[in-house]
Amino acid sequence: MTDETVHVVGVVGSLREGSYTRPALRHALDAAEASGASAELIDLRELELPLFDADDDEAGDAPELARRIREADSVLLGTPMYHGSYSSVLKTALDYCGFDEFENKTVGLLAVSGGSFPVGALDHLRVVCRALDAWVLPHQAAVPNAHRRFEGRELVDEDLRGRVETLGVRAVQFANIEPDPASFESRENVGAEESPD
């Protein structure tokens, strides 16, 4: 790997052994690798992340998680849709991160559901990432009715597989984009840096 190689990490926001989020995110990371990037899957099942307590913001494996995200050029966040939003385990992981990990970082979003299109999960993740002043890719990927889209761990729906793979490609293409000035959302958050203008 050269110094110029883009590094993409994918965070799996599901703890289920049979989750479809994990293989869907793997498809995106494979596409990123095919585009010349290095890729790494962060499986939250393998990390100890207690419920976030601001008085103990380096609990468990939180420093390792933050480091791995901070060192990435692009981050893909994958989640199942639970009750119209994203998973609690992904929320906990994001709570252990902040501007140091996400400011000006390119982020791609992927959501999976057992039923209808997981628009709520994608929208809620987009709001959180913009609040951290990340640059969220306009392209996002969703896999509704996941049990009908996979055979084993293979995403067999060609249209959806194309969208998921495009997410990985875009994460590489836009890894070093120059972001717009600080977002309105970031200026409304306690702890956001003051804009120089």
Short mmCIF file of C-alpha atoms in Angstrom, two decimals:
data_model
loop_
_atom_site.label_atom_id
_atom_site.label_comp_id
_atom_site.label_asym_id
_atom_site.label_seq_id
_atom_site.Cartn_x
_atom_site.Cartn_y
_atom_site.Cartn_z
CA MET A 1 0.00 0.00 0.00
CA THR A 2 1.45 3.38 -1.01
CA ASP A 3 0.99 6.64 0.86
CA GLU A 4 -1.46 7.71 -1.85
CA THR A 5 -3.75 4.69 -1.44
CA VAL A 6 -7.22 5.64 -0.25
CA HIS A 7 -8.27 3.73 2.86
CA VAL A 8 -11.98 2.98 3.29
CA VAL A 9 -13.48 1.52 6.45
CA GLY A 10 -16.96 0.06 6.72
CA VAL A 11 -18.72 -0.03 10.09
CA VAL A 12 -21.27 -2.84 10.49
CA GLY A 13 -24.10 -1.58 12.70
CA SER A 14 -25.56 -4.99 13.45
CA LEU A 15 -24.75 -7.64 16.04
CA ARG A 16 -26.82 -10.43 14.47
CA GLU A 17 -24.88 -13.43 13.22
CA GLY A 18 -27.17 -13.74 10.21
CA SER A 19 -27.37 -10.02 9.47
CA TYR A 20 -27.66 -8.99 5.82
CA THR A 21 -25.97 -5.66 6.63
CA ARG A 22 -22.56 -7.34 6.95
CA PRO A 23 -22.46 -8.97 3.49
CA ALA A 24 -24.03 -5.90 1.88
CA LEU A 25 -21.29 -3.71 3.32
CA ARG A 26 -18.71 -6.28 2.26
CA HIS A 27 -19.92 -5.88 -1.35
CA ALA A 28 -19.36 -2.12 -1.09
CA LEU A 29 -15.88 -2.60 0.36
CA ASP A 30 -14.99 -5.11 -2.36
CA ALA A 31 -15.95 -2.48 -4.94
CA ALA A 32 -13.76 0.06 -3.15
CA GLU A 33 -10.84 -2.37 -3.30
CA ALA A 34 -11.50 -2.98 -7.00
CA SER A 35 -11.19 0.80 -7.44
CA GLY A 36 -7.69 0.75 -5.96
CA ALA A 37 -8.40 1.42 -2.29
CA SER A 38 -7.51 -0.55 0.79
CA ALA A 39 -10.60 -1.60 2.72
CA GLU A 40 -11.29 -2.64 6.28
CA LEU A 41 -14.45 -3.99 7.89
CA ILE A 42 -15.12 -2.83 11.45
CA ASP A 43 -17.44 -5.41 12.93
CA LEU A 44 -18.93 -3.98 16.12
CA ARG A 45 -19.48 -7.54 17.41
CA GLU A 46 -15.73 -7.73 17.91
CA LEU A 47 -15.45 -4.57 20.02
CA GLU A 48 -16.43 -3.90 23.61
CA LEU A 49 -18.49 -0.70 23.49
CA PRO A 50 -20.62 -0.11 26.59
CA LEU A 51 -23.54 2.29 26.37
CA PHE A 52 -22.01 5.72 26.01
CA ASP A 53 -21.33 7.64 29.22
CA ALA A 54 -19.83 11.11 28.69
CA ASP A 55 -17.95 10.70 31.99
CA ASP A 56 -16.17 7.65 30.58
CA ASP A 57 -15.81 8.44 26.89
CA GLU A 58 -12.84 6.08 26.41
CA ALA A 59 -14.51 2.98 27.82
CA GLY A 60 -13.75 -0.45 26.44
CA ASP A 61 -12.50 -0.45 22.87
CA ALA A 62 -13.70 3.09 22.13
CA PRO A 63 -10.16 4.48 21.58
CA GLU A 64 -9.43 1.74 19.03
CA LEU A 65 -12.69 2.39 17.19
CA ALA A 66 -12.06 6.13 17.11
CA ARG A 67 -8.50 5.63 15.85
CA ARG A 68 -9.57 3.32 13.03
CA ILE A 69 -12.22 5.75 11.86
CA ARG A 70 -9.96 8.78 12.27
CA GLU A 71 -7.24 7.16 10.13
CA ALA A 72 -9.65 6.33 7.28
CA ASP A 73 -10.05 8.52 4.20
CA SER A 74 -13.68 7.45 3.78
CA VAL A 75 -16.16 5.71 6.05
CA LEU A 76 -19.12 3.58 5.05
CA LEU A 77 -21.81 3.18 7.71
CA GLY A 78 -24.05 0.14 7.35
CA THR A 79 -27.14 -0.43 9.45
CA PRO A 80 -30.30 -2.49 9.64
CA MET A 81 -33.46 -0.45 10.05
CA TYR A 82 -34.98 -0.78 13.51
CA HIS A 83 -38.27 0.99 14.22
CA GLY A 84 -37.76 3.40 11.33
CA SER A 85 -34.21 4.40 12.29
CA TYR A 86 -30.69 3.03 12.55
CA SER A 87 -29.43 0.56 15.14
CA SER A 88 -28.58 1.31 18.74
CA VAL A 89 -25.18 -0.37 18.43
CA LEU A 90 -24.24 2.02 15.60
CA LYS A 91 -25.55 4.97 17.64
CA THR A 92 -23.31 3.90 20.53
CA ALA A 93 -20.31 3.64 18.19
CA LEU A 94 -20.97 7.10 16.77
CA ASP A 95 -21.38 8.55 20.27
CA TYR A 96 -17.79 7.50 21.01
CA CYS A 97 -16.63 9.50 17.99
CA GLY A 98 -16.80 13.20 17.22
CA PHE A 99 -15.34 15.98 15.11
CA ASP A 100 -11.82 14.51 15.34
CA GLU A 101 -13.06 11.41 13.55
CA PHE A 102 -15.65 12.82 11.15
CA GLU A 103 -15.03 16.49 10.38
CA ASN A 104 -14.48 16.86 6.60
CA LYS A 105 -14.53 13.05 6.24
CA THR A 106 -16.28 11.46 3.27
CA VAL A 107 -19.07 9.19 4.53
CA GLY A 108 -21.30 6.80 2.61
CA LEU A 109 -24.55 5.36 3.92
CA LEU A 110 -26.08 1.89 3.50
CA ALA A 111 -29.26 0.61 5.13
CA VAL A 112 -30.90 -2.81 5.06
CA SER A 113 -34.44 -3.76 6.04
CA GLY A 114 -36.56 -6.85 6.22
CA GLY A 115 -39.48 -4.88 4.82
CA SER A 116 -39.96 -1.56 3.06
CA PHE A 117 -37.34 0.91 1.89
CA PRO A 118 -35.26 2.00 4.93
CA VAL A 119 -35.45 5.72 4.23
CA GLY A 120 -35.72 6.68 7.93
CA ALA A 121 -32.45 5.01 8.83
CA LEU A 122 -30.65 6.74 5.96
CA ASP A 123 -32.14 10.14 6.75
CA HIS A 124 -31.29 9.91 10.45
CA LEU A 125 -27.71 8.84 9.75
CA ARG A 126 -27.32 11.69 7.27
CA VAL A 127 -28.41 14.21 9.92
CA VAL A 128 -25.94 12.82 12.47
CA CYS A 129 -23.05 12.82 10.01
CA ARG A 130 -23.77 16.38 8.88
CA ALA A 131 -23.90 17.47 12.53
CA LEU A 132 -20.34 16.12 12.80
CA ASP A 133 -19.46 18.15 9.69
CA ALA A 134 -18.79 15.06 7.59
CA TRP A 135 -19.19 15.22 3.81
CA VAL A 136 -21.95 12.70 3.15
CA LEU A 137 -22.06 11.18 -0.32
CA PRO A 138 -25.19 12.12 -2.26
CA HIS A 139 -25.36 8.51 -3.46
CA GLN A 140 -26.70 6.12 -0.83
CA ALA A 141 -27.63 2.46 -0.95
CA ALA A 142 -30.61 0.62 0.48
CA VAL A 143 -31.58 -3.04 0.47
CA PRO A 144 -35.29 -3.46 1.27
CA ASN A 145 -36.87 -6.91 1.71
CA ALA A 146 -33.37 -8.24 2.26
CA HIS A 147 -34.37 -11.90 2.64
CA ARG A 148 -35.50 -11.85 -1.02
CA ARG A 149 -32.35 -10.09 -2.28
CA PHE A 150 -29.73 -12.52 -0.98
CA GLU A 151 -28.83 -16.11 -1.63
CA GLY A 152 -26.68 -17.05 1.33
CA ARG A 153 -24.29 -14.13 1.75
CA GLU A 154 -24.49 -13.12 -1.93
CA LEU A 155 -26.53 -10.09 -2.98
CA VAL A 156 -28.19 -11.46 -6.10
CA ASP A 157 -30.46 -8.53 -7.00
CA GLU A 158 -28.41 -6.96 -9.79
CA ASP A 159 -29.86 -3.45 -9.51
CA LEU A 160 -29.33 -3.29 -5.76
CA ARG A 161 -25.89 -4.85 -6.01
CA GLY A 162 -25.01 -2.14 -8.54
CA ARG A 163 -26.12 0.58 -6.12
CA VAL A 164 -24.17 -0.99 -3.24
CA GLU A 165 -21.04 -1.34 -5.38
CA THR A 166 -21.40 2.24 -6.60
CA LEU A 167 -21.34 3.35 -2.96
CA GLY A 168 -17.93 1.73 -2.55
CA VAL A 169 -16.64 3.29 -5.77
CA ARG A 170 -17.89 6.76 -4.76
CA ALA A 171 -16.20 6.40 -1.37
CA VAL A 172 -12.90 6.13 -3.24
CA GLN A 173 -13.62 8.75 -5.89
CA PHE A 174 -14.60 11.42 -3.38
CA ALA A 175 -12.30 10.45 -0.50
CA ASN A 176 -10.24 13.62 -0.83
CA ILE A 177 -12.94 16.06 -1.92
CA GLU A 178 -12.61 19.62 -0.62
CA PRO A 179 -15.69 20.03 1.58
CA ASP A 180 -17.95 23.05 1.56
CA PRO A 181 -17.58 25.56 4.40
CA ALA A 182 -18.76 24.42 7.83
CA SER A 183 -22.38 23.32 7.84
CA PHE A 184 -25.17 25.11 9.65
CA GLU A 185 -25.73 21.95 11.66
CA SER A 186 -22.14 21.83 12.92
CA ARG A 187 -22.30 25.45 14.11
CA GLU A 188 -25.39 24.62 16.15
CA ASN A 189 -23.62 21.87 18.12
CA VAL A 190 -21.85 22.44 21.40
CA GLY A 191 -18.18 21.79 20.83
CA ALA A 192 -18.16 22.78 17.17
CA GLU A 193 -15.24 24.97 16.23
CA GLU A 194 -15.95 28.61 15.54
CA SER A 195 -15.93 29.52 11.88
CA PRO A 196 -13.08 31.95 11.02
CA ASP A 197 -15.43 34.23 9.08
#
